[in-house]
Short mmCIF file of C-alpha atoms in Angstrom, two decimals:
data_model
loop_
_atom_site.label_atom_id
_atom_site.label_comp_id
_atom_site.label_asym_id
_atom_site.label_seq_id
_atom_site.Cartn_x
_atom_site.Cartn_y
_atom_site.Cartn_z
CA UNK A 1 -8.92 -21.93 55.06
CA UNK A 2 -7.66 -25.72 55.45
CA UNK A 3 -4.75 -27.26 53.60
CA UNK A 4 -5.41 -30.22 52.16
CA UNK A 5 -2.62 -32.56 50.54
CA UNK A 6 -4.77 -33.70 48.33
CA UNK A 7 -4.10 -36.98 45.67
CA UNK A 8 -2.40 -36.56 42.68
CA UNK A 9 -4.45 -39.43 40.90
CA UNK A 10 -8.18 -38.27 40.33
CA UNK A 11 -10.86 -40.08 38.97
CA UNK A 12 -11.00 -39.58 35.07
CA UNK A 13 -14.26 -39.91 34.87
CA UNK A 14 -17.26 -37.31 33.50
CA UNK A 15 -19.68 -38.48 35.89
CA UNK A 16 -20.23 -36.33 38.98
CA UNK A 17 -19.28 -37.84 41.65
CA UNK A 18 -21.03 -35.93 44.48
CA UNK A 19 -24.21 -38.46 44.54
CA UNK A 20 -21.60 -41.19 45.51
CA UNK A 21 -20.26 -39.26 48.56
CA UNK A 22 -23.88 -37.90 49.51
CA UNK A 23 -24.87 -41.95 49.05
CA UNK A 24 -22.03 -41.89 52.11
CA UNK A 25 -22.96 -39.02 54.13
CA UNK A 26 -26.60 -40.81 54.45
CA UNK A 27 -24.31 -43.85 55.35
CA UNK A 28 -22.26 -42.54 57.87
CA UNK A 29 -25.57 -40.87 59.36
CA UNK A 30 -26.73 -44.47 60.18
CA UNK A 31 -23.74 -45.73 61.61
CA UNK A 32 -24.14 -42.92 63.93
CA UNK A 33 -27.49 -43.09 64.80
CA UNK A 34 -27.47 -47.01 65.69
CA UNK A 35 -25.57 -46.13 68.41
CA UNK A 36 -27.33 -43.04 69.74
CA UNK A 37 -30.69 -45.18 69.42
CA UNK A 38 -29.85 -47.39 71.98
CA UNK A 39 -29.11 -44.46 74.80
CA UNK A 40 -32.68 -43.68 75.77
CA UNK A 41 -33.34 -47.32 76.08
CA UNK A 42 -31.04 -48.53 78.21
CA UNK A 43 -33.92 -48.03 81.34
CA UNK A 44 -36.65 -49.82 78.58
CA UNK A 45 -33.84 -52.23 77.96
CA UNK A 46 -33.23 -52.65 81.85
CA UNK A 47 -37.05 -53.78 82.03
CA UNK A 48 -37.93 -55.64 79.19
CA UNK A 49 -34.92 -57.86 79.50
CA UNK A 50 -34.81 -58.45 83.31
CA UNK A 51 -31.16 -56.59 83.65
CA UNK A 52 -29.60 -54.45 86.27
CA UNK A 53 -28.69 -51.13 84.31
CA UNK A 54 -25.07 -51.81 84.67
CA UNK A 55 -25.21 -54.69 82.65
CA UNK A 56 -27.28 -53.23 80.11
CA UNK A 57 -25.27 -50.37 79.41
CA UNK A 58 -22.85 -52.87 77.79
CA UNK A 59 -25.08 -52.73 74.98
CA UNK A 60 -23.54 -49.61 74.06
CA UNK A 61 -20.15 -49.83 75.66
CA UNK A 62 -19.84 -53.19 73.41
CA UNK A 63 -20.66 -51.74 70.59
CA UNK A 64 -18.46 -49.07 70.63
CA UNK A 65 -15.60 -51.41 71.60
CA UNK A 66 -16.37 -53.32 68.78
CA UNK A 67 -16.09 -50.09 66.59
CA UNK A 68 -13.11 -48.97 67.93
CA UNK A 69 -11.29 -51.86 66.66
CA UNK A 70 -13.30 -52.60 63.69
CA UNK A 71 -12.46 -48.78 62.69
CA UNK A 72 -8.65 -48.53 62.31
CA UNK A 73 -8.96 -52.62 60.89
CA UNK A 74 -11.60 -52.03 58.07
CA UNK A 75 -10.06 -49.05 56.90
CA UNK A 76 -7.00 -50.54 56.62
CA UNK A 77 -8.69 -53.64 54.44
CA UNK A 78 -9.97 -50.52 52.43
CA UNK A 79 -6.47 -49.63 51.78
CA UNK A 80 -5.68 -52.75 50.95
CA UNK A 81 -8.70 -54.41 48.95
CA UNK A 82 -10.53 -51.28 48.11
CA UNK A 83 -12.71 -49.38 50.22
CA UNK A 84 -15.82 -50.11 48.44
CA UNK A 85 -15.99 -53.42 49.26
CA UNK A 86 -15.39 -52.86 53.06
CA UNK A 87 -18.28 -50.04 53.38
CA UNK A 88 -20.66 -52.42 52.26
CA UNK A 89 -19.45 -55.34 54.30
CA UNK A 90 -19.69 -52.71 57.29
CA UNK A 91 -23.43 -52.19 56.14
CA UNK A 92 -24.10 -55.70 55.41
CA UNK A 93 -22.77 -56.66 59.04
CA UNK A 94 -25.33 -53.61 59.90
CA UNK A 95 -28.16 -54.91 58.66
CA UNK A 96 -27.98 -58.45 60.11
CA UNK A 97 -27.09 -57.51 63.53
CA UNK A 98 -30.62 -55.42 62.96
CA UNK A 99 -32.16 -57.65 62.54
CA UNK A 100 -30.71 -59.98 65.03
CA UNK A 101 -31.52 -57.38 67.57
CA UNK A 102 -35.08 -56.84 66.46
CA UNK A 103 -35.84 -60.45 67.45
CA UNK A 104 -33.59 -60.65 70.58
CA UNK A 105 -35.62 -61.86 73.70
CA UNK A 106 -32.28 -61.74 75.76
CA UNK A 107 -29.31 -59.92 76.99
CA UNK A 108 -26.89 -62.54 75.39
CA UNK A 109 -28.73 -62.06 72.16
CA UNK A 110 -29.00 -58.73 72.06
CA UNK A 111 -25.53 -58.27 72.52
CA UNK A 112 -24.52 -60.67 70.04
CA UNK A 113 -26.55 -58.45 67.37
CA UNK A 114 -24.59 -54.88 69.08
CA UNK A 115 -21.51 -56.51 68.22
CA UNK A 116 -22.31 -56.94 64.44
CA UNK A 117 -23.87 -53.62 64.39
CA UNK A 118 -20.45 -51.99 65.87
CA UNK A 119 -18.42 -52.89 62.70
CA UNK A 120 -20.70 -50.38 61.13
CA UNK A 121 -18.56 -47.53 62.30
CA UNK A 122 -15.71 -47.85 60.36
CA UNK A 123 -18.15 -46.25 57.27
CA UNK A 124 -16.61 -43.00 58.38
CA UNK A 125 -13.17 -42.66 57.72
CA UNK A 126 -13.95 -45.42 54.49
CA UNK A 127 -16.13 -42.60 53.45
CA UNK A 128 -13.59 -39.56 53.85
CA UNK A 129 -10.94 -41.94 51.85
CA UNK A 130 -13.67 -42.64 48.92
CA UNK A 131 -13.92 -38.88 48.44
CA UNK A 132 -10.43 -38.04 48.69
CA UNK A 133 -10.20 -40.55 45.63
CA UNK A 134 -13.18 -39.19 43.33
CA UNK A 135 -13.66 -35.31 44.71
CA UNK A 136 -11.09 -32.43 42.98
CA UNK A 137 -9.53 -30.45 45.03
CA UNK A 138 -10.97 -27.48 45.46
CA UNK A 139 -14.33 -29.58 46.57
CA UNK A 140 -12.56 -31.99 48.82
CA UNK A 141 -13.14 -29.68 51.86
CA UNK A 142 -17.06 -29.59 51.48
CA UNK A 143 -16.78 -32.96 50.58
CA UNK A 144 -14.97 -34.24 53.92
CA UNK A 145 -17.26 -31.42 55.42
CA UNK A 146 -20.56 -33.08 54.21
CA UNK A 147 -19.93 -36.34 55.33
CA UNK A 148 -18.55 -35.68 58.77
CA UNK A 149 -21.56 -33.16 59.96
CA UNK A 150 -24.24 -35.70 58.66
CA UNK A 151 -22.50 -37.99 61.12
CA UNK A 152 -23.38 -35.35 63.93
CA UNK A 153 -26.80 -35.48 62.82
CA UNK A 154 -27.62 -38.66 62.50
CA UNK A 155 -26.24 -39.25 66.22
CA UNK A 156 -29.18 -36.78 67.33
CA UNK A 157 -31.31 -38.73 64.81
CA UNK A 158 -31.16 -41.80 66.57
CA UNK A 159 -32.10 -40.33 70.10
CA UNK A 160 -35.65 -38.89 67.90
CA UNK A 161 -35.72 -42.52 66.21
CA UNK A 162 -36.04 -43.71 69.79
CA UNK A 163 -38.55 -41.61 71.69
CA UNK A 164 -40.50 -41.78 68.03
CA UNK A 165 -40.79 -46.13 68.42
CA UNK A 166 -42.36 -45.21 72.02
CA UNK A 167 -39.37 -47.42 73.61
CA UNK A 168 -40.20 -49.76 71.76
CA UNK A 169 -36.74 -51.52 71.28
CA UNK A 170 -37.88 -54.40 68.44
CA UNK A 171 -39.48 -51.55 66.56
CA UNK A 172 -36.21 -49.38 66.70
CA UNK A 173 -33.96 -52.05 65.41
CA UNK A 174 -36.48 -52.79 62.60
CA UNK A 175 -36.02 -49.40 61.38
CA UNK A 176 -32.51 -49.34 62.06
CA UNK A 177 -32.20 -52.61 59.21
CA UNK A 178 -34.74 -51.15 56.83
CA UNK A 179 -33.04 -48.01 56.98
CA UNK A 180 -29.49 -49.50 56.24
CA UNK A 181 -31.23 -51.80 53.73
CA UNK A 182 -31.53 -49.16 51.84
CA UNK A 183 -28.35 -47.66 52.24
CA UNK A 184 -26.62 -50.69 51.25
CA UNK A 185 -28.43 -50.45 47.71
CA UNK A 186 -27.89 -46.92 47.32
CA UNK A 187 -24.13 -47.16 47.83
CA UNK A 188 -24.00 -49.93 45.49
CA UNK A 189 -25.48 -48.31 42.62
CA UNK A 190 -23.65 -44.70 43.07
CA UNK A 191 -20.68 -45.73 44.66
CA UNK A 192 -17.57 -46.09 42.64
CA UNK A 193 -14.04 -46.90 43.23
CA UNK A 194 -10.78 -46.13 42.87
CA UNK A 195 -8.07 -48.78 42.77
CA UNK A 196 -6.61 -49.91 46.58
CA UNK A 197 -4.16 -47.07 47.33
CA UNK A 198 -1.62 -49.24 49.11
CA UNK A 199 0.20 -52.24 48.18
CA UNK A 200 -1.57 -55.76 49.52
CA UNK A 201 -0.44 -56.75 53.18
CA UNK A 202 -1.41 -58.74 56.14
CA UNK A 203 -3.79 -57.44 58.61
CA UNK A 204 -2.76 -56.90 62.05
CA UNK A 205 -4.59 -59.22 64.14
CA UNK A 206 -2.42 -59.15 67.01
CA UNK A 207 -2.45 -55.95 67.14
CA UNK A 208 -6.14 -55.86 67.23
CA UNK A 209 -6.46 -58.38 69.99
CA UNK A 210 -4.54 -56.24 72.19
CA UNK A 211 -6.65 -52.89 71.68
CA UNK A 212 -9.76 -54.71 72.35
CA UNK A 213 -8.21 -56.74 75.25
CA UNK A 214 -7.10 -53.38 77.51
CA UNK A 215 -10.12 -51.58 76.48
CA UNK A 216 -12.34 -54.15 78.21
CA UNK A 217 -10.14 -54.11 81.07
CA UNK A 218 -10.20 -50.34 80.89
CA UNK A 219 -13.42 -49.68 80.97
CA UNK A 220 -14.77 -52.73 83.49
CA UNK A 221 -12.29 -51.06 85.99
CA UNK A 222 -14.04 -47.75 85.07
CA UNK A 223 -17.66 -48.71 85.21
CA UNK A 224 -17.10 -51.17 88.34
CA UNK A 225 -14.98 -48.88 90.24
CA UNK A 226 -17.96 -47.44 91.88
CA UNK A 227 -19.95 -50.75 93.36
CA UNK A 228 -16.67 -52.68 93.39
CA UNK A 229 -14.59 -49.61 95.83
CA UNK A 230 -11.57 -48.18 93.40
CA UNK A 231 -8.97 -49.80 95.91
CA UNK A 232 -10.92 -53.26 95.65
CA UNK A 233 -8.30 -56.22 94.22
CA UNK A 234 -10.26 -56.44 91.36
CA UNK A 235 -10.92 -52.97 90.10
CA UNK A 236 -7.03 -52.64 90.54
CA UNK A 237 -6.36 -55.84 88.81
CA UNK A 238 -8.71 -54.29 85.89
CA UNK A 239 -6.21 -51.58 85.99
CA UNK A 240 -2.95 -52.95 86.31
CA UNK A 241 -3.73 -55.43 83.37
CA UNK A 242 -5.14 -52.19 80.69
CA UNK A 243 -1.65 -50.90 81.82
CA UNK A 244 0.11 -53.87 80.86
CA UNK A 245 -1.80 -54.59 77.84
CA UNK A 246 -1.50 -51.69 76.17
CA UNK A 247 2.21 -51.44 76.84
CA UNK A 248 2.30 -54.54 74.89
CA UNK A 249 0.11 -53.39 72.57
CA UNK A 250 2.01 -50.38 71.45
CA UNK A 251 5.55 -52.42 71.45
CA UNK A 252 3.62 -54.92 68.93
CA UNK A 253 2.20 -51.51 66.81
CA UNK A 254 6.10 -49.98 66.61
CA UNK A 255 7.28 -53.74 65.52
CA UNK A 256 4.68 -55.23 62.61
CA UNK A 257 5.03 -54.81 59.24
CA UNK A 258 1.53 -53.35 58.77
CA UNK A 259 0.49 -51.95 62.23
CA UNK A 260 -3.18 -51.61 62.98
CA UNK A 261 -2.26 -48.15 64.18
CA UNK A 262 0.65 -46.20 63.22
CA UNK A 263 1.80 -44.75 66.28
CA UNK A 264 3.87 -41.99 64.84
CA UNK A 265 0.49 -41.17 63.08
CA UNK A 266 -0.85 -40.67 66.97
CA UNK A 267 1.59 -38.28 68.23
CA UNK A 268 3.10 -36.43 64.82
CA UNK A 269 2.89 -32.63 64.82
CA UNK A 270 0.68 -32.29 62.18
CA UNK A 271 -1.98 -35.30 63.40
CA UNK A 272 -1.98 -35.18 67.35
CA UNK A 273 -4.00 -32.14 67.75
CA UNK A 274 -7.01 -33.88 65.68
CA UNK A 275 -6.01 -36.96 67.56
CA UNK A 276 -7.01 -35.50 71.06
CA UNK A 277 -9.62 -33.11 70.30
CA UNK A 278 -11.48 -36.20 68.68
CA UNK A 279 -11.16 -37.81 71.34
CA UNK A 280 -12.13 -35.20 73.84
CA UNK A 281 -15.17 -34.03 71.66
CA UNK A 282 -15.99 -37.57 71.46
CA UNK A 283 -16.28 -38.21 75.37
CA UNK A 284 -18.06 -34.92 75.69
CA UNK A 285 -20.96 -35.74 73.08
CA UNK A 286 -21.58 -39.02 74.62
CA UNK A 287 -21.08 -37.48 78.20
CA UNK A 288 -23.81 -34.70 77.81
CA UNK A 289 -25.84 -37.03 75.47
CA UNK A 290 -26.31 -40.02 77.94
CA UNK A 291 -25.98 -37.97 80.79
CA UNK A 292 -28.87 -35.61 79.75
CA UNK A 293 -31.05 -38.60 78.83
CA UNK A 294 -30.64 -40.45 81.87
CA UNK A 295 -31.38 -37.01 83.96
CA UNK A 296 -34.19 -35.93 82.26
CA UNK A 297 -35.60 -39.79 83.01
CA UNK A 298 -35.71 -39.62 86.46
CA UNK A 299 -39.09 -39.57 88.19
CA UNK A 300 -39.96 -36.32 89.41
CA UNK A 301 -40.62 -38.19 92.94
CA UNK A 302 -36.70 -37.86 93.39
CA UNK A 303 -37.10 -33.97 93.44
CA UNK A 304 -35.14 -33.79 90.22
CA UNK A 305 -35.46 -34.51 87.00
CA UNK A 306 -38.42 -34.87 85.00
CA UNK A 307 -39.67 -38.22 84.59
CA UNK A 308 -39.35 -38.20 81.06
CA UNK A 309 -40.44 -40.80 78.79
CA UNK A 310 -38.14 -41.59 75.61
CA UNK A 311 -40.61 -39.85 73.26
CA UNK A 312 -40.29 -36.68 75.42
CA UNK A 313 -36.27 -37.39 75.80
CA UNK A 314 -36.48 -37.38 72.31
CA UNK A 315 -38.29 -34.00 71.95
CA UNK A 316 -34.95 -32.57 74.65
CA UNK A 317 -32.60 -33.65 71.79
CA UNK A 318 -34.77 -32.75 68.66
CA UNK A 319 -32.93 -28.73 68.87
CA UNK A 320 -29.05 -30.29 68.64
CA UNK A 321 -30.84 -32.84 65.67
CA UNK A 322 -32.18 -29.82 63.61
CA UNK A 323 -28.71 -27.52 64.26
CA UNK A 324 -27.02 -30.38 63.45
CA UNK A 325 -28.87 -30.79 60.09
CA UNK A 326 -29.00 -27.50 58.93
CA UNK A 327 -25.14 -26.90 59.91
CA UNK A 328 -24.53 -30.03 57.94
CA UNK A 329 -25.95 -28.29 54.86
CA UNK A 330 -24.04 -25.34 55.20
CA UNK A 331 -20.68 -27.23 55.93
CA UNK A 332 -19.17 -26.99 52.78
CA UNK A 333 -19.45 -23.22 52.27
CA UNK A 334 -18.15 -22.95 55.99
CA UNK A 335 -15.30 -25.31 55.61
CA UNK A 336 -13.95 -22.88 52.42
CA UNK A 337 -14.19 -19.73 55.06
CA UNK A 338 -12.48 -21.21 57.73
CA UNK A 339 -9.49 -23.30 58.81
CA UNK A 340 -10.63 -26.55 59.78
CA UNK A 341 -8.72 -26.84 63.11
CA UNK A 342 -10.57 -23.20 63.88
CA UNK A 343 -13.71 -24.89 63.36
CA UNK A 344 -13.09 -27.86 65.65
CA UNK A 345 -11.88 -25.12 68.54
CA UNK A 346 -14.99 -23.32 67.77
CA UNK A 347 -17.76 -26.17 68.31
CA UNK A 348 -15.48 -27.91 70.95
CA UNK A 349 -15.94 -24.65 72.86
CA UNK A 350 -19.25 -24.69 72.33
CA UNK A 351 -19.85 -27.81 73.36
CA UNK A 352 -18.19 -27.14 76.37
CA UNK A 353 -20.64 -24.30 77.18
CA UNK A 354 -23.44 -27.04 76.82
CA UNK A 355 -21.71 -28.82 79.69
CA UNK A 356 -21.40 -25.72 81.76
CA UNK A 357 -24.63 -24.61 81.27
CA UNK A 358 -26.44 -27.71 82.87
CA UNK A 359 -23.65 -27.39 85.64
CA UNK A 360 -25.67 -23.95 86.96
CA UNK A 361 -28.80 -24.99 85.31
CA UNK A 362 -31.35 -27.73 85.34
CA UNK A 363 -34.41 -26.76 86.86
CA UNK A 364 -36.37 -26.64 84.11
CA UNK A 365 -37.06 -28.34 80.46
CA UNK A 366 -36.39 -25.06 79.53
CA UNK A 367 -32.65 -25.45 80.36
CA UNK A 368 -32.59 -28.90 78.68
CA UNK A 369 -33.65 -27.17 75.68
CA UNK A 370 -30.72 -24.24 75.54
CA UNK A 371 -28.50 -26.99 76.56
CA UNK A 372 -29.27 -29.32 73.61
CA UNK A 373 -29.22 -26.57 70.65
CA UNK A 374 -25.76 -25.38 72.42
CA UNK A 375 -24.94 -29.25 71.86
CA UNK A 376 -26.24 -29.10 68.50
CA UNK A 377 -24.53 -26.10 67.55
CA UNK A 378 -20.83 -27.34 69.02
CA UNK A 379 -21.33 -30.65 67.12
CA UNK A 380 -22.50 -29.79 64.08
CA UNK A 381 -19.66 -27.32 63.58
CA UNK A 382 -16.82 -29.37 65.43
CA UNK A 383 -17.49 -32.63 63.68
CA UNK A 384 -18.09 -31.20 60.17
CA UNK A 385 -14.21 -29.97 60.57
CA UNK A 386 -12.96 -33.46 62.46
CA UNK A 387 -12.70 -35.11 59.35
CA UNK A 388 -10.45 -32.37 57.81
CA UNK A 389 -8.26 -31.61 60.50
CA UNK A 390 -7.29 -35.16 60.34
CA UNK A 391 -6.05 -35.94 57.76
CA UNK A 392 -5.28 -32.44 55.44
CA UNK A 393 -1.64 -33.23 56.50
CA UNK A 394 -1.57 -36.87 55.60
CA UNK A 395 -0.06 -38.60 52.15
CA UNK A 396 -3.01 -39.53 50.29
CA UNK A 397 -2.25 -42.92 50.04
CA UNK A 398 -3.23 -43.27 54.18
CA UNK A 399 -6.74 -40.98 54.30
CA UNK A 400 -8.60 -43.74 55.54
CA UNK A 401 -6.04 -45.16 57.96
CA UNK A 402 -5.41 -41.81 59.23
CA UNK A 403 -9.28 -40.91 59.11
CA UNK A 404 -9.45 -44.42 60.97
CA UNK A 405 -6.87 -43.23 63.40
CA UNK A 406 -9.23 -40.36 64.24
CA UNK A 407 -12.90 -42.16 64.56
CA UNK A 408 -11.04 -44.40 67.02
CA UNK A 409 -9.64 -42.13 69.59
CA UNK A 410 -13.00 -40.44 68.88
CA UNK A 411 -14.80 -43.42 69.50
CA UNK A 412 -12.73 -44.53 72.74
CA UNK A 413 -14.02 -41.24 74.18
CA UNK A 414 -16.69 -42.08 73.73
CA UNK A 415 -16.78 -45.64 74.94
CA UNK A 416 -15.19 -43.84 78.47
CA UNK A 417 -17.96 -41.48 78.78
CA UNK A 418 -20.55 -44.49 80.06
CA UNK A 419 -18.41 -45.71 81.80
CA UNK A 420 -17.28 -42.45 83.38
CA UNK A 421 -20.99 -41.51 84.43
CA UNK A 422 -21.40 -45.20 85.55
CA UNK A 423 -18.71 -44.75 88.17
CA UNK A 424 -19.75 -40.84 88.82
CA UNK A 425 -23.49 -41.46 89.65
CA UNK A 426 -22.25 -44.59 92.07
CA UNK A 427 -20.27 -42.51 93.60
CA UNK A 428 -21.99 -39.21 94.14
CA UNK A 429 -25.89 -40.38 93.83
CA UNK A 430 -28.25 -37.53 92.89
CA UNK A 431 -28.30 -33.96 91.22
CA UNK A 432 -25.15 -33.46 92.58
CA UNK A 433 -23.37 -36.65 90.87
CA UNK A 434 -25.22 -35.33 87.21
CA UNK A 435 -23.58 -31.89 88.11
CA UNK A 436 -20.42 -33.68 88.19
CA UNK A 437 -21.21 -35.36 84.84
CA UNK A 438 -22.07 -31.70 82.98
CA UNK A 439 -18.60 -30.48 84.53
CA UNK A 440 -16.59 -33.46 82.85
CA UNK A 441 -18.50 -32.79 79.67
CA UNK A 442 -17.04 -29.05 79.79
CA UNK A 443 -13.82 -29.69 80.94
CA UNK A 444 -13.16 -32.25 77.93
CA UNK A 445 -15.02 -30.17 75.53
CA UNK A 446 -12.65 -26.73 76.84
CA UNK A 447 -9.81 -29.02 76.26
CA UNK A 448 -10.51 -30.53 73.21
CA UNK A 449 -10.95 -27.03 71.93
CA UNK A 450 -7.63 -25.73 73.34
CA UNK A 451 -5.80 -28.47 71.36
CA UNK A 452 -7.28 -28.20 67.96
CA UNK A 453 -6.60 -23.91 68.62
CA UNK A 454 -2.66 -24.76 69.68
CA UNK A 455 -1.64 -27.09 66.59
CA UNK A 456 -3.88 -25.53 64.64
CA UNK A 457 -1.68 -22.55 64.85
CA UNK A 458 1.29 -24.51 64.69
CA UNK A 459 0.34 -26.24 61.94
CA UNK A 460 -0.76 -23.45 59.59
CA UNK A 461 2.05 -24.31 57.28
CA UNK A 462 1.36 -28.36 55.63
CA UNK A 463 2.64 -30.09 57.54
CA UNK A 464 2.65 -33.93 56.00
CA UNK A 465 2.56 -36.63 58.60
CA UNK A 466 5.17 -39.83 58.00
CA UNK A 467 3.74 -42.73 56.66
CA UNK A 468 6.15 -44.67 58.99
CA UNK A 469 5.41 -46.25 62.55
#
């Protein structure tokens, strides 16, 4: 079973507090599930807006950028100001970049809206810190549990939402902003809390410039490497400058006050394992994800794939939706069986075999399907134990930073996984570039699970991460 250094200071209060942290499960499920949404409309999007496909695929990649520095930022506000406040910034930014994208007639536009929508994903590790505050002990597991698997299910959720609008891209933002409507008044009325758990500050701005300036370079260089040539000057350049960048970046993270990311949080015994298993599981997910959508949406004329529409991609993704769901209502009694990094090794391993399996096998919807509840299965256990494993070693006063730690390398793995199968498909056209895809799916997903095994076992003693840089 997990160790969790739990808070000292509980709430005081009579009142349950397990509506508030389901109010943030259903939260988290929507940050999720904007992204996902957009996946099987990238082709719809491609049309509709008059785009190559590389270009719209930075609907998602920017989003995800934007979440990857919005992440590790808002939670540290939340330390700060309270985390309260934040989540419902993050769902107010939600809702208007909605509805922003429910009107967009452009590219530009659309964008504009993905990059308010992106903030949304810093609801996670808010979340986890919010019921580290109000949760005892002995529920804090399940608790962390509940709202990290609904996560996993709402990201299947939005691929359904998708093929359920018809590709209908207006219609699927509309929903998206109704949806978080919703959410936004339902957190307000059962969310309470606790006083900010660490001392006021200045935010690291600089520090967040730099992340978001090398991942752009990163992942241009990655997702132009194939059209551009990988020895062109610019693709290169691309590299050479991420290199640079975030060599800078980390001397400016070990010097400020108040670093956007605590670096010794990164690499620290009793952290790094959750550190690059999230970010393994994370490319994985969004590597079998996109990469199954995109395969099962090529016309049958090609003599592969299935010409799928995004209803029927939908209805390939509705098995890892429902595993997803129904582990994510059986977390909590599995997270007070189990250790959490042995949970994480388990549906990283999983996950893996969901990656392997379309490798040898993907002549049939039929294989989609066993692929997708493998997917579902992985998922739903792996990211129900993320949450956990990242921070049960952490002084309470930095859950969220250190829970904001983890959705970012989780989310940068997942920002490299389009642009991975970008530069894989350009280079290898064909069923043999998706092949290629499914392998790097596995191999990340066998690795991620071989991490959170080794420092799991190391780790079986608490082991409390420093608080210092």
């Amino acid at each position: 079973m997990a160790t969790v250094v739990a808070s000292a200071a509980r709430t005081t209060s009579t009142r349950s507090p397990w509506p508030g942290v389901v109010a943030l499960a259903f939260a988290a499920s929507i940050a999720a599930l904007q992204n996902t949404a957009v996946v099987p409309l990238l082709p719809v999007l491609q049309r509709e807006l008059h785009a190559p496909l590389s270009a719209v695929t930075w609907t998602l990649t920017l989003s995800l950028l934007v979440a990857a520095v919005a992440t590790p930022l808002l939670s540290r506000f939340g330390d700060m100001y309270g985390r309260r406040p934040m989540i419902l910034g993050a769902l107010g930014l939600l809702v208007a970049g909605s509805v922003m994208a429910a009107l967009a007639t452009s590219l530009t536009w659309l964008m504009v809206a993905r990059v308010l929508q992106g903030a949304v994903a810093a609801l996670v590790p808010l979340s986890i810190g919010v019921a580290r505050d109000v949760l005892p002990r002995e529920q804090l597991a399940t608790g962390i549990g509940v709202i990290s698997a609904t996560m996993g299910f709402g990201s299947g959720g939005g691929m359904i939402l998708a093929g359920l609008a018809s590709g209908d891209f207006h219609l699927v933002f509309w929903i998206t902003g109704g949806i978080s409507l919703v959410a936004v008044a339902i957190v307000a009325l059962l969310v309470k809390d606790s006083a900010p758990a660490g001392p006021k500050g200045r935010p690291d701005l600089a520090g967040a410039a730099l992340l978001t300036a090398w991942l752009v370079a990163l992942l241009l260089g990655i997702s132009e490497g194939g059209s551009w040539g990988w020895t062109s000057p610019g693709v290169l350049g691309l590299f050479a400058a991420a290199a640079v960048l975030a060599a800078v970046w980390v001397v400016v993270e070990r010097r400020v006050a108040e670093p956007l990311v605590e670096m010794a949080m990164l690499v620290h015994r009793g952290t790094v394992g959750a550190t690059v298993a999230s970010m393994l599981l994370g490319f994985s997910f969004f590597t079998l994800m996109t990469g199954t959508s995109s395969f099962a949406q090529v016309p049958v004329g090609t003599g592969y794939g299935f010409g799928a529409s995004t209803l029927q991609v939908g209805f390939f993704l509705l098995p890892s939706t429902i595993f997803m769901l129904v582990i994510s209502l059986f977390a909590g009694r599995i997270m007070r069986r189990f250790q959490a990094s042995s949970m994480v090794a388990a549906g990283s391993a999983v996950t893996a075999l969901a990656g392997l399996w379309l490798v040898f096998a993907h002549s049939s919807p039929a294989h989609l399907y066993v692929a997708t509840s493998l997917m579902g299965i992985g998922l739903g256990i792996g990211y129900a134990a993320l949450g956990t494993m990242a921070v049960e070693h952490v002084d309470p006063g930095k859950t969220a930073l250190a829970a904001g730690v983890n959705a970012l390398v989780r989310i940068v793995g997942g920002s490299t996984a389009g642009a991975a199968i970008a530069a894989i498909l350009a280079a290898q056209p064909g069923v043999g570039g998706y092949q290629w895809v499914f392998g790097a799916a596995a191999l990340a997903g066998a690795t991620a699970a071989l991490f959170a095994a080794v420092y799991g076992r190391l780790n079986r003693g608490t082991v409390t991460a420093p608080s210092g840089r």
